[in-house]
PDB file of C-alpha atoms and ligand atoms in Angstrom:
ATOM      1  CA  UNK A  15       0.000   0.000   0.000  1.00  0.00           C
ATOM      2  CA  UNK A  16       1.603   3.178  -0.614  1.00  0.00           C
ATOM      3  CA  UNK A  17       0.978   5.626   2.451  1.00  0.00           C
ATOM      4  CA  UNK A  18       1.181   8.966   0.833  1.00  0.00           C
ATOM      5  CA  UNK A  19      -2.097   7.697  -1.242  1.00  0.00           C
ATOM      6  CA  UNK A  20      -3.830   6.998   1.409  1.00  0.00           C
ATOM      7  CA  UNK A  21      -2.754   9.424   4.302  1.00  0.00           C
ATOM      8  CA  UNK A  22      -5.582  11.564   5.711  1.00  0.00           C
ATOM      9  CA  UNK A  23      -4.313  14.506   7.434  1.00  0.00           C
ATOM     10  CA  UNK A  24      -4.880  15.514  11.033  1.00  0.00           C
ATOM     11  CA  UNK A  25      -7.820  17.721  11.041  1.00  0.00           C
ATOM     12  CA  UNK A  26     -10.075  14.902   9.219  1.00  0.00           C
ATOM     13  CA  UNK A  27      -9.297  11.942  11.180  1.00  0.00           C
ATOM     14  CA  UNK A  28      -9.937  14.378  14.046  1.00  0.00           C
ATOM     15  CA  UNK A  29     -13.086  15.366  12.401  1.00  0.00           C
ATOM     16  CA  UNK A  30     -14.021  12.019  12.705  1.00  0.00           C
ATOM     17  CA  UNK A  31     -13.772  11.156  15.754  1.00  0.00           C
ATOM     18  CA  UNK A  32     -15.695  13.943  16.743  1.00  0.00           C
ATOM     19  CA  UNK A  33     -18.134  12.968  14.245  1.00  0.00           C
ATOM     20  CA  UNK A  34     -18.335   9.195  16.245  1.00  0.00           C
ATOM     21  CA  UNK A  35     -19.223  11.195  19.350  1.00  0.00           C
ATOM     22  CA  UNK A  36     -21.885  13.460  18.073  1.00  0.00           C
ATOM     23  CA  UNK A  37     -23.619  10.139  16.124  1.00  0.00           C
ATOM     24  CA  UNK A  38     -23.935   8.943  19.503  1.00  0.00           C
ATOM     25  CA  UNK A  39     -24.920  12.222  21.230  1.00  0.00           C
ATOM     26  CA  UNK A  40     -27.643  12.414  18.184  1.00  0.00           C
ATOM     27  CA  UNK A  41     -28.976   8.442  19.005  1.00  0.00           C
ATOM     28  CA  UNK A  42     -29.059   9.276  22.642  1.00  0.00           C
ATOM     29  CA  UNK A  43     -30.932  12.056  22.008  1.00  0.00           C
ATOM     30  CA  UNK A  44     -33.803  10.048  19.835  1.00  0.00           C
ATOM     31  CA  UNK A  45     -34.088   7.688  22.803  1.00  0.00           C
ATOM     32  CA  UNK A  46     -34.258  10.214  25.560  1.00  0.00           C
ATOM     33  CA  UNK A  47     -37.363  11.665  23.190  1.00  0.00           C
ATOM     34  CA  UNK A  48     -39.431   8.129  23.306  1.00  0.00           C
ATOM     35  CA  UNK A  49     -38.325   7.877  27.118  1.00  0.00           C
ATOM     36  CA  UNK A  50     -40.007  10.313  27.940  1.00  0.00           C
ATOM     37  CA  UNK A  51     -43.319   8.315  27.952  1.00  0.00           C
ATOM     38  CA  UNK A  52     -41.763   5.588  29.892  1.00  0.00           C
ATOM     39  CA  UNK A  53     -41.725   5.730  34.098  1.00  0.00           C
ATOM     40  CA  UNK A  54     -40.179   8.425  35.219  1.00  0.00           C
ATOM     41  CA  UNK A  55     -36.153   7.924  36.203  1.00  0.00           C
ATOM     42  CA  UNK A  56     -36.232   5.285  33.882  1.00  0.00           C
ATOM     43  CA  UNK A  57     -33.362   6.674  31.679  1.00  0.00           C
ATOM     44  CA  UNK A  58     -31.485   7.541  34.484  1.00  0.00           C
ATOM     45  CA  UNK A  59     -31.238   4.208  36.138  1.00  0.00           C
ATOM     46  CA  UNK A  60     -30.291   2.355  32.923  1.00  0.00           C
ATOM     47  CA  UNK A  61     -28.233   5.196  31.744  1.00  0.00           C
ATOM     48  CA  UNK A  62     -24.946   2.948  31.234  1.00  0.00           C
ATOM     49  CA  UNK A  63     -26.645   0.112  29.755  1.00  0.00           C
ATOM     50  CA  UNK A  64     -28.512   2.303  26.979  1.00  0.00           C
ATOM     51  CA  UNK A  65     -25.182   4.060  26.547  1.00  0.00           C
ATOM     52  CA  UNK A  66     -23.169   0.696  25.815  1.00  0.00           C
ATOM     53  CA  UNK A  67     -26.343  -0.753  23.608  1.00  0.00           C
ATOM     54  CA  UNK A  68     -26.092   2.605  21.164  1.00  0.00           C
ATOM     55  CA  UNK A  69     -22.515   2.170  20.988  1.00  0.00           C
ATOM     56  CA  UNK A  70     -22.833  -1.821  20.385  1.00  0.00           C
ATOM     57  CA  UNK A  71     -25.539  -1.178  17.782  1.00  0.00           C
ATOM     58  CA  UNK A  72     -23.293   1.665  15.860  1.00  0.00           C
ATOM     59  CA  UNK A  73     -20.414  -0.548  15.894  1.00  0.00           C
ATOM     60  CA  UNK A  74     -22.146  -3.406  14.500  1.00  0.00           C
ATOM     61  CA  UNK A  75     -23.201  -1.629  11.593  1.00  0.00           C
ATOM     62  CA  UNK A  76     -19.930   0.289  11.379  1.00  0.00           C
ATOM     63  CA  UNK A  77     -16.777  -1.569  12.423  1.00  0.00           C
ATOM     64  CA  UNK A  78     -17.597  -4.534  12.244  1.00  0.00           C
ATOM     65  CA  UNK A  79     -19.399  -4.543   9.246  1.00  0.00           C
ATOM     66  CA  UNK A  80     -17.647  -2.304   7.014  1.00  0.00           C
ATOM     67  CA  UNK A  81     -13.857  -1.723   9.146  1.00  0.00           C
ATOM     68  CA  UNK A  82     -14.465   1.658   9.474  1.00  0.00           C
ATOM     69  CA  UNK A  83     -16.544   3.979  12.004  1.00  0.00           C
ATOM     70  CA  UNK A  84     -19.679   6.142  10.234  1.00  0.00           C
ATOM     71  CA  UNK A  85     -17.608   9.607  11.221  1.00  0.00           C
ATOM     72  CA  UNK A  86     -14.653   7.510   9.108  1.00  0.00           C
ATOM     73  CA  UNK A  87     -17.342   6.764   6.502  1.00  0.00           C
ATOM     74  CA  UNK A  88     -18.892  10.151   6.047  1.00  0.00           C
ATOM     75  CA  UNK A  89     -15.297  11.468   5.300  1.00  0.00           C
ATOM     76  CA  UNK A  90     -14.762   9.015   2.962  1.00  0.00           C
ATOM     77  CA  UNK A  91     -11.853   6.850   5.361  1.00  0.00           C
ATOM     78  CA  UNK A  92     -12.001   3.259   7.253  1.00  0.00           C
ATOM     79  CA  UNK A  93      -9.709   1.525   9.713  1.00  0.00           C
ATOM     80  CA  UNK A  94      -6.866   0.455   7.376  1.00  0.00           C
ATOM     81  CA  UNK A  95      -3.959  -2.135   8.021  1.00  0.00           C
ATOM     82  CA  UNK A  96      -5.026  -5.952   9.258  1.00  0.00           C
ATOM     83  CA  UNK A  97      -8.320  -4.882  11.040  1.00  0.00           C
ATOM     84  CA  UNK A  98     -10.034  -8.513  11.157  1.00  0.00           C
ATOM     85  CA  UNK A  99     -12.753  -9.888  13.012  1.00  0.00           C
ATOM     86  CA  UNK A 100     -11.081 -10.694  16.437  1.00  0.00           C
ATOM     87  CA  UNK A 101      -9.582  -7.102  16.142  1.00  0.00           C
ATOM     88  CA  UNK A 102     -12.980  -5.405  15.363  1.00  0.00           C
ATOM     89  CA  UNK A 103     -14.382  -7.330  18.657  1.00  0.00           C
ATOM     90  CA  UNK A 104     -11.599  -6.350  20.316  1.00  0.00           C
ATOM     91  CA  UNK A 105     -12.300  -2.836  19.437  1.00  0.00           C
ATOM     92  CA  UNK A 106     -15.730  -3.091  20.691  1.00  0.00           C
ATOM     93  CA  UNK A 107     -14.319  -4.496  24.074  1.00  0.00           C
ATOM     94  CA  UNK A 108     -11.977  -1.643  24.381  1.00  0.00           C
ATOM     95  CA  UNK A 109     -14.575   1.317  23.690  1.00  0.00           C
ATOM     96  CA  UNK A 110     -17.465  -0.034  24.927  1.00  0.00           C
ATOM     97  CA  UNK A 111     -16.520  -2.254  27.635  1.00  0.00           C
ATOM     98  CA  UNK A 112     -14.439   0.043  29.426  1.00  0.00           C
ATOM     99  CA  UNK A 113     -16.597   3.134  29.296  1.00  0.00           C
ATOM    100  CA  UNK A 114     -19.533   0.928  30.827  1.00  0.00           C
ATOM    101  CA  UNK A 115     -16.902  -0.069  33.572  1.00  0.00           C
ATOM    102  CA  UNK A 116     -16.596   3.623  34.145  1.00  0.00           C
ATOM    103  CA  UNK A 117     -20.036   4.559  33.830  1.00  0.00           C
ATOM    104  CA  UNK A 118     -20.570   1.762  36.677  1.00  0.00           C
ATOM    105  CA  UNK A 119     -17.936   1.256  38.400  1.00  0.00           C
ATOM    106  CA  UNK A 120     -19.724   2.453  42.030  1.00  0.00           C
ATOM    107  CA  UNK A 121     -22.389  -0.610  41.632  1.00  0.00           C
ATOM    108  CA  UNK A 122     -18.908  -2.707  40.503  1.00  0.00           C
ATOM    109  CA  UNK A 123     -17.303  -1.811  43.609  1.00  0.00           C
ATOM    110  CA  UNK A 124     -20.120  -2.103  46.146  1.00  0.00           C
ATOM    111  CA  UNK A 125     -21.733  -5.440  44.821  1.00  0.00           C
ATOM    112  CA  UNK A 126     -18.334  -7.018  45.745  1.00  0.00           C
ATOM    113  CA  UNK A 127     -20.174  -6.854  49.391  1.00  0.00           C
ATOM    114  CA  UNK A 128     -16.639  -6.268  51.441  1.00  0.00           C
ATOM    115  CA  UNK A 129     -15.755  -2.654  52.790  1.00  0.00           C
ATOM    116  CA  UNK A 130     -11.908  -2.799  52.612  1.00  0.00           C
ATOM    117  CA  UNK A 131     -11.942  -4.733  48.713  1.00  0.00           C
ATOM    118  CA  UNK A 132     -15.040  -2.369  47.646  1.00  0.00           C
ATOM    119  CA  UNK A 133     -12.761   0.846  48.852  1.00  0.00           C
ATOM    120  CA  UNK A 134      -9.292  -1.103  47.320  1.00  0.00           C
ATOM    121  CA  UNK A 135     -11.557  -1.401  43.543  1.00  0.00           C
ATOM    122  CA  UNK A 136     -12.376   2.162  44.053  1.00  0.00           C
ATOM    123  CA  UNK A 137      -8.959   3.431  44.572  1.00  0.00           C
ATOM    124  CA  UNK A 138      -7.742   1.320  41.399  1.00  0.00           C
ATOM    125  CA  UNK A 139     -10.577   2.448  39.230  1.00  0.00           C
ATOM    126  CA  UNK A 140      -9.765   6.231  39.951  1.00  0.00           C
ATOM    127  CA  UNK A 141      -5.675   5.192  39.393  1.00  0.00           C
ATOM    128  CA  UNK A 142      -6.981   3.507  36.236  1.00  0.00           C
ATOM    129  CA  UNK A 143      -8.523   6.326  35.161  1.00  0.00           C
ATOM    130  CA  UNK A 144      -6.261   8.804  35.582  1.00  0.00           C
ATOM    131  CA  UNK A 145      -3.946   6.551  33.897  1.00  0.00           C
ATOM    132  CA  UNK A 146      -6.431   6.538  31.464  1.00  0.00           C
ATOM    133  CA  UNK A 147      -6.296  10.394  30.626  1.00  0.00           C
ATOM    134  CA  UNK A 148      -2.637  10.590  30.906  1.00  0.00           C
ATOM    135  CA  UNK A 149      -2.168   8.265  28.305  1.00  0.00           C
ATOM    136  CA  UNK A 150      -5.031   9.940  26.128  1.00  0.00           C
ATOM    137  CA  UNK A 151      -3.499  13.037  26.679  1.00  0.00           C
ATOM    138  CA  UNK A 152       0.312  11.732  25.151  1.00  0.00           C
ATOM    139  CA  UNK A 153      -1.233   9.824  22.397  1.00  0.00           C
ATOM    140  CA  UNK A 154      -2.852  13.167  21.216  1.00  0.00           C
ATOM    141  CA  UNK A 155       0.693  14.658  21.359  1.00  0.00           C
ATOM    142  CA  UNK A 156       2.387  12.364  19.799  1.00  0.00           C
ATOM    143  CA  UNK A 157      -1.018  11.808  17.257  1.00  0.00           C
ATOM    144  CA  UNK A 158      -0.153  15.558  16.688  1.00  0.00           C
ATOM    145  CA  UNK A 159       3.475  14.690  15.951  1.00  0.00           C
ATOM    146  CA  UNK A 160       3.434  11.830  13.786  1.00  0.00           C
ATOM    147  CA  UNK A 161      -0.177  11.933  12.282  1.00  0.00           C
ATOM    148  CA  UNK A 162      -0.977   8.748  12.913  1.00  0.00           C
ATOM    149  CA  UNK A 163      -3.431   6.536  15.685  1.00  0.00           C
ATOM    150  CA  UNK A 164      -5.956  10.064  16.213  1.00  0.00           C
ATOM    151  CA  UNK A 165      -7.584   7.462  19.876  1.00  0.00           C
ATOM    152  CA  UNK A 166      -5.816   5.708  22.218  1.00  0.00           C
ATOM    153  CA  UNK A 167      -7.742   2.566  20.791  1.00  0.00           C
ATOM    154  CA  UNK A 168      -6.323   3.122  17.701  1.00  0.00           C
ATOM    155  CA  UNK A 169      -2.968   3.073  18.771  1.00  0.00           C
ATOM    156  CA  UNK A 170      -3.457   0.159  20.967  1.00  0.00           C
ATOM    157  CA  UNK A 171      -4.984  -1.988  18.034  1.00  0.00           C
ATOM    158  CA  UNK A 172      -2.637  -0.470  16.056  1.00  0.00           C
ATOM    159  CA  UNK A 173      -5.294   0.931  13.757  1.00  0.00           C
ATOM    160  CA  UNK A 174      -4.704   3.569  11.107  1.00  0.00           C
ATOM    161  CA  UNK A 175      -7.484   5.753   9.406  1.00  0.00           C
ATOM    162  CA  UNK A 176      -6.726   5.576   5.944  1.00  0.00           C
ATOM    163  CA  UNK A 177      -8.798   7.257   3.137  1.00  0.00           C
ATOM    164  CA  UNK A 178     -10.408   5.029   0.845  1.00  0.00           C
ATOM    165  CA  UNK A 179     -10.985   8.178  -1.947  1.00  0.00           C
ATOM    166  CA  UNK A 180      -9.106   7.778  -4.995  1.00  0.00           C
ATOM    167  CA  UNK A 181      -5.701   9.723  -4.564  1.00  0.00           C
ATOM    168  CA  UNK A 182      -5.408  13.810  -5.298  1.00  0.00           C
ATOM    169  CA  UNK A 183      -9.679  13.516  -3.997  1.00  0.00           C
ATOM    170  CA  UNK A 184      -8.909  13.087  -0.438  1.00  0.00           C
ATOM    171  CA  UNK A 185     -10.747  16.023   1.854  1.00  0.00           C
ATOM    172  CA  UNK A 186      -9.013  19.084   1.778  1.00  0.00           C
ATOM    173  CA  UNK A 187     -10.333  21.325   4.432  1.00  0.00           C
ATOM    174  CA  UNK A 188     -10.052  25.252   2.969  1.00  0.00           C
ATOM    175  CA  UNK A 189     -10.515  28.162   5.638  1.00  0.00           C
ATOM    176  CA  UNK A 190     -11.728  30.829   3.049  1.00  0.00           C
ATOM    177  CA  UNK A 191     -15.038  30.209   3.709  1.00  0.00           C
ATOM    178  CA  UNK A 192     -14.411  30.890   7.356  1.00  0.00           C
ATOM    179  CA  UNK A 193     -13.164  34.141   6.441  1.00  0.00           C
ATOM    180  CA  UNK A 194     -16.037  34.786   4.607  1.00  0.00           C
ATOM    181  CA  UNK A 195     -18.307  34.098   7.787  1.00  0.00           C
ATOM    182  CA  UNK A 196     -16.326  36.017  10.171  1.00  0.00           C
ATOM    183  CA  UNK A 197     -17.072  38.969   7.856  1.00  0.00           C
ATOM    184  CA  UNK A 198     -20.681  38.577   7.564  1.00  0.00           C
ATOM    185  CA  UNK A 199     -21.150  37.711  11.239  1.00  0.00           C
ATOM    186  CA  UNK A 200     -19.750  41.045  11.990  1.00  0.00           C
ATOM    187  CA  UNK A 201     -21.472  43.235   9.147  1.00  0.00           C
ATOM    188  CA  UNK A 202     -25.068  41.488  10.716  1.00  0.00           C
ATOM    189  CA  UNK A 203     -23.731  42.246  14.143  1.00  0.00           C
ATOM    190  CA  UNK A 204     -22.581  46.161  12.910  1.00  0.00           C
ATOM    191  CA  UNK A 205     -26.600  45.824  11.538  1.00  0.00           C
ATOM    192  CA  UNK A 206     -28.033  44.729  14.346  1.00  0.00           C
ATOM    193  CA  UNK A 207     -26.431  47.567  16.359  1.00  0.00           C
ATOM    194  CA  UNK A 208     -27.351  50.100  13.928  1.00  0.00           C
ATOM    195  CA  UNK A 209     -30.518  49.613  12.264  1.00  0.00           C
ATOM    196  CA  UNK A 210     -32.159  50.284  15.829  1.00  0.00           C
ATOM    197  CA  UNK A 211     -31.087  53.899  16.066  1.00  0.00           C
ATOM    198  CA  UNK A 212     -32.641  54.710  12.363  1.00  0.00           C
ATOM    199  CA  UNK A 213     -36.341  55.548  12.791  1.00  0.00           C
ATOM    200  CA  UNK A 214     -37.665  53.427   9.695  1.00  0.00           C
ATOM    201  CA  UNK A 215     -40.781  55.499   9.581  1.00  0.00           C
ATOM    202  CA  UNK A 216     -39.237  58.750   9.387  1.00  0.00           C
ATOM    203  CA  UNK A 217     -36.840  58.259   6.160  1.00  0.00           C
ATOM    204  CA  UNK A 218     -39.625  56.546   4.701  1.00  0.00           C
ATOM    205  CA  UNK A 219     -41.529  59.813   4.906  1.00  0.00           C
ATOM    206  CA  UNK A 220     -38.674  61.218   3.637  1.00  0.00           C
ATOM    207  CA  UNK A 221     -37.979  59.158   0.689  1.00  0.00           C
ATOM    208  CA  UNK A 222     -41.847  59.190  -0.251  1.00  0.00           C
ATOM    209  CA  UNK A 223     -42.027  62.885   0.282  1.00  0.00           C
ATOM    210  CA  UNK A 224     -39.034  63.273  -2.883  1.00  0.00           C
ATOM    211  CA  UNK A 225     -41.079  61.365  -5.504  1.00  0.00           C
ATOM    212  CA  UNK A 226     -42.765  63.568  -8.095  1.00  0.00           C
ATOM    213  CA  UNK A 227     -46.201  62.738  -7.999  1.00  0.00           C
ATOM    214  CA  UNK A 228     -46.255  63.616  -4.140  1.00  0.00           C
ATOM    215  CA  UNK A 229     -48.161  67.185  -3.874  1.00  0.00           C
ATOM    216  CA  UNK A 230     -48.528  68.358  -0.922  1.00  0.00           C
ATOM    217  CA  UNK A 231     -51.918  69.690   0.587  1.00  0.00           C
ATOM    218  CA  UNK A 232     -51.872  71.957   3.007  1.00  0.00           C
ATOM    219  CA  UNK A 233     -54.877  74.152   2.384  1.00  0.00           C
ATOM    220  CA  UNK A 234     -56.677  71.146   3.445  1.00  0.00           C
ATOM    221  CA  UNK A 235     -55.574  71.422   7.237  1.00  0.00           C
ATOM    222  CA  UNK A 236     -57.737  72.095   9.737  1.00  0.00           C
ATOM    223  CA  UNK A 237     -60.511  71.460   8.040  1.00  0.00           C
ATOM    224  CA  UNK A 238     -63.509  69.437  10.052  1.00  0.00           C
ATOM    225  CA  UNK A 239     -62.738  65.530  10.466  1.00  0.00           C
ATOM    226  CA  UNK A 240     -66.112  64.368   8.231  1.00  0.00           C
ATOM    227  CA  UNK A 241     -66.843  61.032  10.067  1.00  0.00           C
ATOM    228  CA  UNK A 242     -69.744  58.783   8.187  1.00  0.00           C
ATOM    229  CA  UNK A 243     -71.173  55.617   8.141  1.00  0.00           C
ATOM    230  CA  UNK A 244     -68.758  54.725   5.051  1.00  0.00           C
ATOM    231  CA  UNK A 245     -65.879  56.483   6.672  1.00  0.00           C
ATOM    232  CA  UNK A 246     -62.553  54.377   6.741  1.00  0.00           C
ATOM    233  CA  UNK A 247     -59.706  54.712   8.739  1.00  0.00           C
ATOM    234  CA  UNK A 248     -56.970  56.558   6.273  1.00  0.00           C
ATOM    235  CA  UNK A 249     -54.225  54.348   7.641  1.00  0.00           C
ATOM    236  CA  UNK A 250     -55.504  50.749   7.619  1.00  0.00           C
ATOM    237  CA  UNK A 251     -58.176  51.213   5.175  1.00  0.00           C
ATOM    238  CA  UNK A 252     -61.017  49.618   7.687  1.00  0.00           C
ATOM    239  CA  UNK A 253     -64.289  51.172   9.634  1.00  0.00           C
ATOM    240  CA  UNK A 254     -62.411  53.375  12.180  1.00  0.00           C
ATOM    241  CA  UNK A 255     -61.858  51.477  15.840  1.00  0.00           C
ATOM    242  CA  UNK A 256     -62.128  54.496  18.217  1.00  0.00           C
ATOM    243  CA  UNK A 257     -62.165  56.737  15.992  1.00  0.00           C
ATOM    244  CA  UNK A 258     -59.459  59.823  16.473  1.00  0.00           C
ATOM    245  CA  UNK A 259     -57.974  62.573  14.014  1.00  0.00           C
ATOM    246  CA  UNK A 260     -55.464  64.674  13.669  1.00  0.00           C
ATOM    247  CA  UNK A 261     -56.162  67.884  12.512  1.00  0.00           C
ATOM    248  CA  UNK A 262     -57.244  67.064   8.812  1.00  0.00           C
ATOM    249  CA  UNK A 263     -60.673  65.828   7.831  1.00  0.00           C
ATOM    250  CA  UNK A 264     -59.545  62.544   7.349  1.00  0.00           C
ATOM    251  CA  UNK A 265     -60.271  59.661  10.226  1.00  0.00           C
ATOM    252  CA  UNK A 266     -58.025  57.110  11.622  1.00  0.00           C
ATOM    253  CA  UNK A 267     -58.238  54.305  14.186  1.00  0.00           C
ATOM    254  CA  UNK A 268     -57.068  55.831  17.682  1.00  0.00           C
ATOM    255  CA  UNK A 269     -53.987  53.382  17.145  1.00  0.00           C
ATOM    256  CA  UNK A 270     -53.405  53.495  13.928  1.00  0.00           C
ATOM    257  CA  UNK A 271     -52.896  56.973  14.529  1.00  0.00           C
ATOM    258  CA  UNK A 272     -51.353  57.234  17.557  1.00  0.00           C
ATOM    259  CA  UNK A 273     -48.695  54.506  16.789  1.00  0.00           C
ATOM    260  CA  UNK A 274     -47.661  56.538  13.480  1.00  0.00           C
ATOM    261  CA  UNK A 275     -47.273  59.831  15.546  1.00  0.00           C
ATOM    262  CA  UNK A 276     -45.256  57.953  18.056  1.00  0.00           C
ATOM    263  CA  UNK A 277     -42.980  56.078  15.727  1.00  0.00           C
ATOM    264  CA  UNK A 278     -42.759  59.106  13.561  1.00  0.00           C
ATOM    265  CA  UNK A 279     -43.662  63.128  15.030  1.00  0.00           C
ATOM    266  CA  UNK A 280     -43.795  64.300  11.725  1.00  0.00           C
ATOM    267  CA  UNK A 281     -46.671  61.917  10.366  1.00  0.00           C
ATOM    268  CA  UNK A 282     -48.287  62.603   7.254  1.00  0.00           C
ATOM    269  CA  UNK A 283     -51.744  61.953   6.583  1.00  0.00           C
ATOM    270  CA  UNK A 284     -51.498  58.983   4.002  1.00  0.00           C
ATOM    271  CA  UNK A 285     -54.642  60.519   1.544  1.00  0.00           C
ATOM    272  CA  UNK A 286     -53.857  64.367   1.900  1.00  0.00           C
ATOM    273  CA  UNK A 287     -50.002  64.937   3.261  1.00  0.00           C
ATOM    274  CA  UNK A 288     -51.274  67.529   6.118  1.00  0.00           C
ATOM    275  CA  UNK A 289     -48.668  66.796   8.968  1.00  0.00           C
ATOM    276  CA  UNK A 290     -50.003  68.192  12.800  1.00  0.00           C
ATOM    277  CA  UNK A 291     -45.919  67.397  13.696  1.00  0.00           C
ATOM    278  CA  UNK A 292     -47.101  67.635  17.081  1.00  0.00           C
ATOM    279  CA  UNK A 293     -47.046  63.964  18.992  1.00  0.00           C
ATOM    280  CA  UNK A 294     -49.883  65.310  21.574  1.00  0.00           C
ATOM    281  CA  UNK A 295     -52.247  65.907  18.333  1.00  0.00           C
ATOM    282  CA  UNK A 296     -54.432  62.885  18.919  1.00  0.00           C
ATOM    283  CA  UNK A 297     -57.692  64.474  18.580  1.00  0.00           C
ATOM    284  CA  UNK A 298     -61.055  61.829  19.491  1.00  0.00           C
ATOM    285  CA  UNK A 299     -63.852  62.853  17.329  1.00  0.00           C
TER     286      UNK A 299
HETATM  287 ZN1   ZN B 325     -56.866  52.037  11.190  1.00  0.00          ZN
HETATM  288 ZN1   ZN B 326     -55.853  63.802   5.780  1.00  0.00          ZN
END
């Protein structure tokens, strides 16, 4: 096998391990959703055992079927090298096994029934897991290093993700797009700041105030608000609720007009332009 055809580089086969853990996280989640019709505390007392059945049922369809994990599989890699049956099971042993020892190790440790070998399983379960991290930690560094063996597993089975693309396809990962975010994220944020302080209502008067067929009115201000059976609110366009005006004959809903004049002091009257530009100028008929 040549290795430079098949070498995956660092950020993928860490990609895919994270990929393994949010498969799970996703599962889990789908099962704590029919749970919740079950007796409650259910989930949490078999916690471990649902935990280790997801994981069993994953690697069934994943390892052991196809030598490679689904996060390996969605970016296009498997387990390469002399990954056989007994070395798939013993994969399963090593992942699931052991984090179902961890998950319950306190009934381990007290169904052994003796004080003094219950607290001597406790103190080697906590050594064996800090032993545990340690060497998780310096198989990332030297996983870092050499590029090789991304989980401790790995390296234990000896285990290499290798891509399975044809070479010059493998998964490059590009950061322009990331760039590209990063600027957008902070022109919406630089929006979001600044769109507040721009009163919406009053540069639309504005703008519609500058077209040509706008004329203005005037001589109709302070004329009598004529209020009839047919009358309709100048703002909304329906039969006036409480019905209010400002100064010109025309009628509005009491909040269709007072909202305008609040959002904008300089409201125009939508049919003849007449503007009261006085926010107290909420007259009821
Ligand atoms: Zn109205
Ligand atoms: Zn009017």
């Amino acid at each position: 096998m040549n290795s430079k055809e098949h070498y995956v580089s660092r950020v993928t086969q860490l990609d895919a391990v994270e990929l393994d853990d949010e498969i799970v996280n996703i599962l889990k989640h789908q099962v704590a959703n029919v749970a919740k019709f079950m007796p409650f505390g259910f989930l949490g007392r078999y916690d471990p055992e649902i935990n280790a059945a997801l994981r069993f049922v994953i690697w069934k369809f994943s390892v052991a079927k196809v030598y490679g994990t689904f996060g390996q599989q969605l970016l296009s890699m498997k387990y390469g090298g002399d990954l056989n049956k007994n070395k798939a099971e013993l994969f399963a042993l090593l992942t699931i096994g052991t984090r179902y020892l961890k998950e319950r190790s306190h009934e381990v440790t007290n169904a052994t029934g003796n004080f003094s070998l219950a607290q001597k399983m406790k103190l080697m379960f906590s050594w064996a897991e800090i032993f545990i991290h340690v060497a998780n930690l310096m198989n990332l560094l030297i996983f870092l290093r050499e590029g090789k063996y991304p989980t401790l597993v790995d390296r234990v089975l000896g285990l290499q993700p290798v891509s399975v693309a044809p070479p010059g396809q493998n998964r490059a990962v590009g950061y322009s797009y990331m760039t590209r975010e990063l600027l957008w994220h902070g022109f919406i944020e630089f929006l979001i700041f600044a769109i507040p302080l721009i009163n919406y209502h009053s540069v639309k008067r504005k703008l519609f105030n500058l077209m040509p067929w706008k004329k203005k009115r005037k001589d109709i201000a302070h004329r009598r608000a004529v209020y009839t059976l047919n009358t309709k609110c100048a703002a909304c366009n329906e039969h006036p609720v409480i019905p209010h005006h400002m100064g010109c004959s025309h009628v509005f809903c009491f909040y269709c007009l007072k909202a305008n004049v609040l959002a904008d002091e300089k409201y125009e009257c939508p049919l003849c332009g007449f503007s009261a530009g006085d926010a107290t100028l909420v007259i009821p008929l």
